[in-house]
């Protein structure tokens, strides 16, 4: 009996030796170059045992997060915080280019106030799936990109899109840019493009009405993480001489801060 047990243990150790990482890498290289069938038969089994639990855990985690997690609305990098360099450039652009040459009455605080109102209107219509009514507020290219994403959202996800102006606790222009279109030799088109960032906490206005103390670091507290959203909206307006234009939105992105943190882990 003991002799038989020793033989079994010896065979087990031999099998474990063959499953060392170096052996697996060698088997993988051999398989890629047309190796013997022995390695081909063993390699899938070793790979499936190692990856199956991780893949299953990942799928289960995604399934738990999917009811609440918002997918990326548009192909645009997420912006969270201001840039000191951009802030300086923005001030120079407004003071020395926009006001003297484009719009002498331009005031950043007035623009931010209007941008907040636009965010409330657009987010409400995105929640309702009413993209056709956004033709005068959002560019056709942005609507075409948003439509298939909005149509696939669940009702739980759509409810997260609606933003109240009173729930915005931080807003700033991330970047102010000037663009020129010289496709027409006779007329040079000029555009101003402003990327806005909004930090939102759902239910903030109700908390204020109840007189509750609002923690300054609420974005880092677990009880508020599911309620904190960040919105990236980019506005553009044509300032070509003799042309009348309104501010329109060509980027509309909304995401939860906690989802972005989890992605970087």
mmCIF file of C-alpha atoms in Angstrom:
data_model
loop_
_atom_site.group_PDB
_atom_site.id
_atom_site.type_symbol
_atom_site.label_atom_id
_atom_site.label_comp_id
_atom_site.label_asym_id
_atom_site.label_seq_id
_atom_site.Cartn_x
_atom_site.Cartn_y
_atom_site.Cartn_z
ATOM 1 C CA UNK A 1 0.000 0.000 0.000
ATOM 2 C CA UNK A 2 2.748 2.472 0.998
ATOM 3 C CA UNK A 3 4.737 1.585 -2.102
ATOM 4 C CA UNK A 4 1.695 2.283 -4.294
ATOM 5 C CA UNK A 5 1.085 5.620 -2.505
ATOM 6 C CA UNK A 6 4.682 6.704 -3.104
ATOM 7 C CA UNK A 7 4.333 5.900 -6.791
ATOM 8 C CA UNK A 8 1.150 8.039 -7.030
ATOM 9 C CA UNK A 9 2.829 10.965 -5.249
ATOM 10 C CA UNK A 10 5.818 10.674 -7.534
ATOM 11 C CA UNK A 11 3.576 10.802 -10.599
ATOM 12 C CA UNK A 12 1.772 13.877 -9.192
ATOM 13 C CA UNK A 13 5.058 15.697 -8.613
ATOM 14 C CA UNK A 14 6.143 14.860 -12.134
ATOM 15 C CA UNK A 15 2.907 16.313 -13.517
ATOM 16 C CA UNK A 16 3.334 19.493 -11.455
ATOM 17 C CA UNK A 17 6.871 19.859 -12.746
ATOM 18 C CA UNK A 18 5.598 19.725 -16.309
ATOM 19 C CA UNK A 19 3.117 22.522 -15.456
ATOM 20 C CA UNK A 20 5.800 25.059 -14.411
ATOM 21 C CA UNK A 21 5.524 28.496 -16.147
ATOM 22 C CA UNK A 22 8.662 27.871 -18.177
ATOM 23 C CA UNK A 23 7.180 24.664 -19.557
ATOM 24 C CA UNK A 24 3.940 26.426 -20.438
ATOM 25 C CA UNK A 25 5.813 29.220 -22.260
ATOM 26 C CA UNK A 26 7.862 26.624 -24.122
ATOM 27 C CA UNK A 27 4.710 24.767 -25.070
ATOM 28 C CA UNK A 28 3.149 27.985 -26.310
ATOM 29 C CA UNK A 29 6.166 28.742 -28.491
ATOM 30 C CA UNK A 30 6.206 25.189 -29.802
ATOM 31 C CA UNK A 31 2.538 25.343 -30.642
ATOM 32 C CA UNK A 32 2.965 28.611 -32.558
ATOM 33 C CA UNK A 33 5.724 27.093 -34.696
ATOM 34 C CA UNK A 34 3.870 23.867 -35.476
ATOM 35 C CA UNK A 35 4.934 21.717 -32.510
ATOM 36 C CA UNK A 36 4.167 18.123 -31.727
ATOM 37 C CA UNK A 37 0.639 17.049 -30.917
ATOM 38 C CA UNK A 38 1.614 16.247 -27.315
ATOM 39 C CA UNK A 39 2.005 19.908 -26.421
ATOM 40 C CA UNK A 40 -1.096 20.839 -28.418
ATOM 41 C CA UNK A 41 -3.206 18.451 -26.398
ATOM 42 C CA UNK A 42 -1.911 19.620 -23.039
ATOM 43 C CA UNK A 43 -1.724 23.378 -23.626
ATOM 44 C CA UNK A 44 -5.483 24.153 -23.845
ATOM 45 C CA UNK A 45 -6.142 22.232 -20.632
ATOM 46 C CA UNK A 46 -3.485 24.145 -18.692
ATOM 47 C CA UNK A 47 -4.660 27.485 -20.095
ATOM 48 C CA UNK A 48 -8.329 26.846 -19.316
ATOM 49 C CA UNK A 49 -7.617 25.863 -15.698
ATOM 50 C CA UNK A 50 -5.622 29.060 -15.150
ATOM 51 C CA UNK A 51 -7.920 31.525 -16.947
ATOM 52 C CA UNK A 52 -11.421 30.160 -16.415
ATOM 53 C CA UNK A 53 -11.872 31.309 -12.790
ATOM 54 C CA UNK A 54 -10.522 34.785 -13.594
ATOM 55 C CA UNK A 55 -12.717 35.143 -16.653
ATOM 56 C CA UNK A 56 -15.741 33.924 -14.722
ATOM 57 C CA UNK A 57 -15.059 36.377 -11.869
ATOM 58 C CA UNK A 58 -14.669 39.202 -14.379
ATOM 59 C CA UNK A 59 -17.967 38.338 -16.074
ATOM 60 C CA UNK A 60 -19.743 38.152 -12.728
ATOM 61 C CA UNK A 61 -18.331 41.543 -11.733
ATOM 62 C CA UNK A 62 -19.395 43.111 -15.035
ATOM 63 C CA UNK A 63 -22.863 41.602 -14.621
ATOM 64 C CA UNK A 64 -23.184 43.166 -11.166
ATOM 65 C CA UNK A 65 -22.036 46.567 -12.418
ATOM 66 C CA UNK A 66 -23.935 46.604 -15.715
ATOM 67 C CA UNK A 67 -27.322 47.762 -14.353
ATOM 68 C CA UNK A 68 -25.785 50.993 -13.003
ATOM 69 C CA UNK A 69 -22.658 51.555 -15.051
ATOM 70 C CA UNK A 70 -22.943 54.045 -17.905
ATOM 71 C CA UNK A 71 -21.115 53.159 -21.114
ATOM 72 C CA UNK A 72 -19.097 55.842 -22.858
ATOM 73 C CA UNK A 73 -21.577 58.036 -24.738
ATOM 74 C CA UNK A 74 -19.038 59.431 -27.222
ATOM 75 C CA UNK A 75 -15.472 58.689 -28.233
ATOM 76 C CA UNK A 76 -13.903 61.478 -26.197
ATOM 77 C CA UNK A 77 -11.307 61.259 -23.408
ATOM 78 C CA UNK A 78 -12.748 61.731 -19.917
ATOM 79 C CA UNK A 79 -11.754 65.018 -18.276
ATOM 80 C CA UNK A 80 -12.080 65.406 -14.510
ATOM 81 C CA UNK A 81 -9.891 68.243 -13.234
ATOM 82 C CA UNK A 82 -8.691 71.582 -14.623
ATOM 83 C CA UNK A 83 -5.231 72.087 -16.018
ATOM 84 C CA UNK A 84 -3.183 74.992 -14.647
ATOM 85 C CA UNK A 85 -1.517 75.525 -18.031
ATOM 86 C CA UNK A 86 -4.841 75.436 -19.865
ATOM 87 C CA UNK A 87 -6.373 77.864 -17.368
ATOM 88 C CA UNK A 88 -3.657 80.408 -18.154
ATOM 89 C CA UNK A 89 -4.012 79.835 -21.899
ATOM 90 C CA UNK A 90 -7.797 80.199 -21.633
ATOM 91 C CA UNK A 91 -7.476 83.575 -19.920
ATOM 92 C CA UNK A 92 -5.051 84.824 -22.580
ATOM 93 C CA UNK A 93 -7.282 83.570 -25.401
ATOM 94 C CA UNK A 94 -10.368 85.288 -23.993
ATOM 95 C CA UNK A 95 -8.669 88.576 -23.080
ATOM 96 C CA UNK A 96 -6.463 89.039 -26.137
ATOM 97 C CA UNK A 97 -8.233 87.218 -28.976
ATOM 98 C CA UNK A 98 -11.945 86.602 -28.361
ATOM 99 C CA UNK A 99 -12.861 89.976 -26.896
ATOM 100 C CA UNK A 100 -10.781 92.190 -29.219
ATOM 101 C CA UNK A 101 -11.436 90.308 -32.470
ATOM 102 C CA UNK A 102 -14.495 88.051 -32.046
ATOM 103 C CA UNK A 103 -16.970 89.261 -29.438
ATOM 104 C CA UNK A 104 -16.269 92.336 -27.319
ATOM 105 C CA UNK A 105 -19.160 91.480 -24.985
ATOM 106 C CA UNK A 106 -18.080 87.918 -24.239
ATOM 107 C CA UNK A 107 -18.122 87.140 -20.511
ATOM 108 C CA UNK A 108 -17.004 83.740 -19.273
ATOM 109 C CA UNK A 109 -19.372 83.744 -16.277
ATOM 110 C CA UNK A 110 -22.341 84.355 -18.605
ATOM 111 C CA UNK A 111 -21.195 81.552 -20.877
ATOM 112 C CA UNK A 112 -20.889 79.120 -17.940
ATOM 113 C CA UNK A 113 -24.394 80.038 -16.779
ATOM 114 C CA UNK A 114 -25.786 79.284 -20.249
ATOM 115 C CA UNK A 115 -23.731 76.079 -20.487
ATOM 116 C CA UNK A 116 -25.306 74.804 -17.257
ATOM 117 C CA UNK A 117 -28.774 75.413 -18.658
ATOM 118 C CA UNK A 118 -27.832 73.654 -21.897
ATOM 119 C CA UNK A 119 -26.540 70.678 -19.907
ATOM 120 C CA UNK A 120 -29.859 70.376 -18.083
ATOM 121 C CA UNK A 121 -31.887 70.520 -21.308
ATOM 122 C CA UNK A 122 -29.699 68.133 -23.310
ATOM 123 C CA UNK A 123 -29.309 65.577 -20.502
ATOM 124 C CA UNK A 124 -33.069 65.524 -19.933
ATOM 125 C CA UNK A 125 -33.744 64.799 -23.598
ATOM 126 C CA UNK A 126 -31.023 62.177 -23.707
ATOM 127 C CA UNK A 127 -32.747 60.452 -20.796
ATOM 128 C CA UNK A 128 -36.030 60.492 -22.709
ATOM 129 C CA UNK A 129 -34.357 59.308 -25.928
ATOM 130 C CA UNK A 130 -35.658 62.416 -27.701
ATOM 131 C CA UNK A 131 -32.594 63.106 -29.802
ATOM 132 C CA UNK A 132 -34.539 64.528 -32.760
ATOM 133 C CA UNK A 133 -35.452 67.591 -30.687
ATOM 134 C CA UNK A 134 -31.755 68.357 -30.142
ATOM 135 C CA UNK A 135 -31.061 69.311 -33.756
ATOM 136 C CA UNK A 136 -30.621 73.002 -32.853
ATOM 137 C CA UNK A 137 -28.587 72.356 -29.704
ATOM 138 C CA UNK A 138 -26.342 69.428 -30.691
ATOM 139 C CA UNK A 139 -24.417 68.958 -33.927
ATOM 140 C CA UNK A 140 -25.678 66.302 -36.389
ATOM 141 C CA UNK A 141 -22.396 64.377 -36.059
ATOM 142 C CA UNK A 142 -22.741 64.192 -32.285
ATOM 143 C CA UNK A 143 -26.381 63.077 -32.519
ATOM 144 C CA UNK A 144 -25.410 60.307 -34.942
ATOM 145 C CA UNK A 145 -22.791 59.049 -32.483
ATOM 146 C CA UNK A 146 -25.058 59.350 -29.449
ATOM 147 C CA UNK A 147 -28.156 57.712 -30.932
ATOM 148 C CA UNK A 148 -27.038 54.031 -31.029
ATOM 149 C CA UNK A 149 -25.589 54.272 -27.514
ATOM 150 C CA UNK A 150 -28.714 55.854 -26.022
ATOM 151 C CA UNK A 151 -30.956 53.285 -27.699
ATOM 152 C CA UNK A 152 -29.104 50.427 -25.983
ATOM 153 C CA UNK A 153 -29.314 51.888 -22.476
ATOM 154 C CA UNK A 154 -31.618 50.366 -19.895
ATOM 155 C CA UNK A 155 -34.144 52.544 -18.077
ATOM 156 C CA UNK A 156 -31.924 52.467 -14.983
ATOM 157 C CA UNK A 157 -29.004 53.788 -17.006
ATOM 158 C CA UNK A 158 -31.108 56.416 -18.767
ATOM 159 C CA UNK A 159 -32.311 57.851 -15.465
ATOM 160 C CA UNK A 160 -28.713 58.563 -14.573
ATOM 161 C CA UNK A 161 -28.352 60.865 -17.580
ATOM 162 C CA UNK A 162 -30.703 63.593 -16.344
ATOM 163 C CA UNK A 163 -28.827 66.436 -14.685
ATOM 164 C CA UNK A 164 -30.376 69.271 -12.690
ATOM 165 C CA UNK A 165 -28.607 72.600 -12.803
ATOM 166 C CA UNK A 166 -29.024 72.895 -9.022
ATOM 167 C CA UNK A 167 -27.078 69.634 -8.524
ATOM 168 C CA UNK A 168 -23.919 71.055 -10.142
ATOM 169 C CA UNK A 169 -21.362 71.878 -7.470
ATOM 170 C CA UNK A 170 -18.311 72.559 -9.662
ATOM 171 C CA UNK A 171 -17.948 73.766 -13.246
ATOM 172 C CA UNK A 172 -15.023 75.153 -15.202
ATOM 173 C CA UNK A 173 -13.826 75.577 -18.799
ATOM 174 C CA UNK A 174 -11.101 73.039 -19.391
ATOM 175 C CA UNK A 175 -10.017 74.419 -22.751
ATOM 176 C CA UNK A 176 -10.829 77.452 -24.892
ATOM 177 C CA UNK A 177 -9.670 77.175 -28.476
ATOM 178 C CA UNK A 178 -9.730 79.141 -31.721
ATOM 179 C CA UNK A 179 -10.135 77.334 -35.024
ATOM 180 C CA UNK A 180 -9.790 78.586 -38.591
ATOM 181 C CA UNK A 181 -11.176 76.945 -41.717
ATOM 182 C CA UNK A 182 -9.260 78.037 -44.803
ATOM 183 C CA UNK A 183 -10.951 75.681 -47.252
ATOM 184 C CA UNK A 184 -12.548 78.698 -48.934
ATOM 185 C CA UNK A 185 -9.903 81.052 -50.351
ATOM 186 C CA UNK A 186 -12.309 83.993 -50.409
ATOM 187 C CA UNK A 187 -13.610 83.611 -46.846
ATOM 188 C CA UNK A 188 -11.748 82.387 -43.788
ATOM 189 C CA UNK A 189 -14.151 80.824 -41.300
ATOM 190 C CA UNK A 190 -13.452 81.344 -37.597
ATOM 191 C CA UNK A 191 -14.747 79.268 -34.691
ATOM 192 C CA UNK A 192 -14.463 79.354 -30.907
ATOM 193 C CA UNK A 193 -14.603 76.003 -29.107
ATOM 194 C CA UNK A 194 -14.974 75.675 -25.325
ATOM 195 C CA UNK A 195 -14.785 72.366 -23.458
ATOM 196 C CA UNK A 196 -16.721 72.500 -20.188
ATOM 197 C CA UNK A 197 -16.472 70.143 -17.218
ATOM 198 C CA UNK A 198 -19.301 69.808 -14.693
ATOM 199 C CA UNK A 199 -19.201 67.951 -11.370
ATOM 200 C CA UNK A 200 -22.647 66.848 -10.268
ATOM 201 C CA UNK A 201 -24.050 65.139 -7.203
ATOM 202 C CA UNK A 202 -27.564 63.808 -7.623
ATOM 203 C CA UNK A 203 -29.841 65.003 -4.825
ATOM 204 C CA UNK A 204 -27.577 67.922 -3.887
ATOM 205 C CA UNK A 205 -30.390 70.473 -4.182
ATOM 206 C CA UNK A 206 -32.620 68.407 -1.873
ATOM 207 C CA UNK A 207 -29.808 68.183 0.683
ATOM 208 C CA UNK A 208 -29.476 71.960 0.621
ATOM 209 C CA UNK A 209 -33.206 72.416 1.056
ATOM 210 C CA UNK A 210 -33.159 70.168 4.120
ATOM 211 C CA UNK A 211 -30.269 72.176 5.537
ATOM 212 C CA UNK A 212 -27.928 69.184 5.587
ATOM 213 C CA UNK A 213 -24.209 69.772 5.867
ATOM 214 C CA UNK A 214 -22.494 68.960 2.590
ATOM 215 C CA UNK A 215 -18.987 67.508 3.050
ATOM 216 C CA UNK A 216 -16.335 69.148 0.894
ATOM 217 C CA UNK A 217 -14.825 65.737 0.080
ATOM 218 C CA UNK A 218 -18.108 64.033 -0.759
ATOM 219 C CA UNK A 219 -16.665 62.609 -3.985
ATOM 220 C CA UNK A 220 -14.350 60.377 -1.958
ATOM 221 C CA UNK A 221 -16.937 59.180 0.580
ATOM 222 C CA UNK A 222 -18.469 55.732 -0.132
ATOM 223 C CA UNK A 223 -22.033 56.859 0.609
ATOM 224 C CA UNK A 224 -21.844 59.505 -2.130
ATOM 225 C CA UNK A 225 -19.786 57.729 -4.800
ATOM 226 C CA UNK A 226 -22.790 56.370 -6.695
ATOM 227 C CA UNK A 227 -24.288 59.870 -6.862
ATOM 228 C CA UNK A 228 -21.301 61.810 -8.179
ATOM 229 C CA UNK A 229 -21.237 62.303 -11.961
ATOM 230 C CA UNK A 230 -18.920 64.201 -14.266
ATOM 231 C CA UNK A 231 -20.071 65.718 -17.540
ATOM 232 C CA UNK A 232 -17.820 66.788 -20.422
ATOM 233 C CA UNK A 233 -19.628 69.033 -22.903
ATOM 234 C CA UNK A 234 -17.883 70.853 -25.741
ATOM 235 C CA UNK A 235 -19.470 73.974 -27.234
ATOM 236 C CA UNK A 236 -18.625 75.558 -30.577
ATOM 237 C CA UNK A 237 -19.704 78.794 -32.242
ATOM 238 C CA UNK A 238 -18.854 80.338 -35.594
ATOM 239 C CA UNK A 239 -17.543 83.907 -35.535
ATOM 240 C CA UNK A 240 -16.973 84.397 -39.258
ATOM 241 C CA UNK A 241 -17.512 87.990 -40.330
ATOM 242 C CA UNK A 242 -21.071 88.475 -41.553
ATOM 243 C CA UNK A 243 -22.258 85.102 -40.188
ATOM 244 C CA UNK A 244 -24.822 84.660 -37.416
ATOM 245 C CA UNK A 245 -24.387 81.577 -35.244
ATOM 246 C CA UNK A 246 -25.414 80.136 -31.875
ATOM 247 C CA UNK A 247 -23.470 77.931 -29.504
ATOM 248 C CA UNK A 248 -23.951 74.255 -30.299
ATOM 249 C CA UNK A 249 -22.671 71.096 -28.612
ATOM 250 C CA UNK A 250 -20.429 68.714 -30.528
ATOM 251 C CA UNK A 251 -19.386 66.510 -27.576
ATOM 252 C CA UNK A 252 -21.631 65.234 -24.770
ATOM 253 C CA UNK A 253 -20.109 62.763 -22.330
ATOM 254 C CA UNK A 254 -21.394 61.788 -18.892
ATOM 255 C CA UNK A 255 -19.892 59.238 -16.502
ATOM 256 C CA UNK A 256 -19.711 58.317 -12.849
ATOM 257 C CA UNK A 257 -16.471 59.188 -11.131
ATOM 258 C CA UNK A 258 -16.353 55.814 -9.353
ATOM 259 C CA UNK A 259 -16.571 53.974 -12.702
ATOM 260 C CA UNK A 260 -13.583 55.894 -14.018
ATOM 261 C CA UNK A 261 -11.629 55.079 -10.845
ATOM 262 C CA UNK A 262 -12.459 51.376 -11.173
ATOM 263 C CA UNK A 263 -11.286 51.345 -14.793
ATOM 264 C CA UNK A 264 -7.827 52.550 -13.814
ATOM 265 C CA UNK A 265 -7.356 49.879 -11.136
#
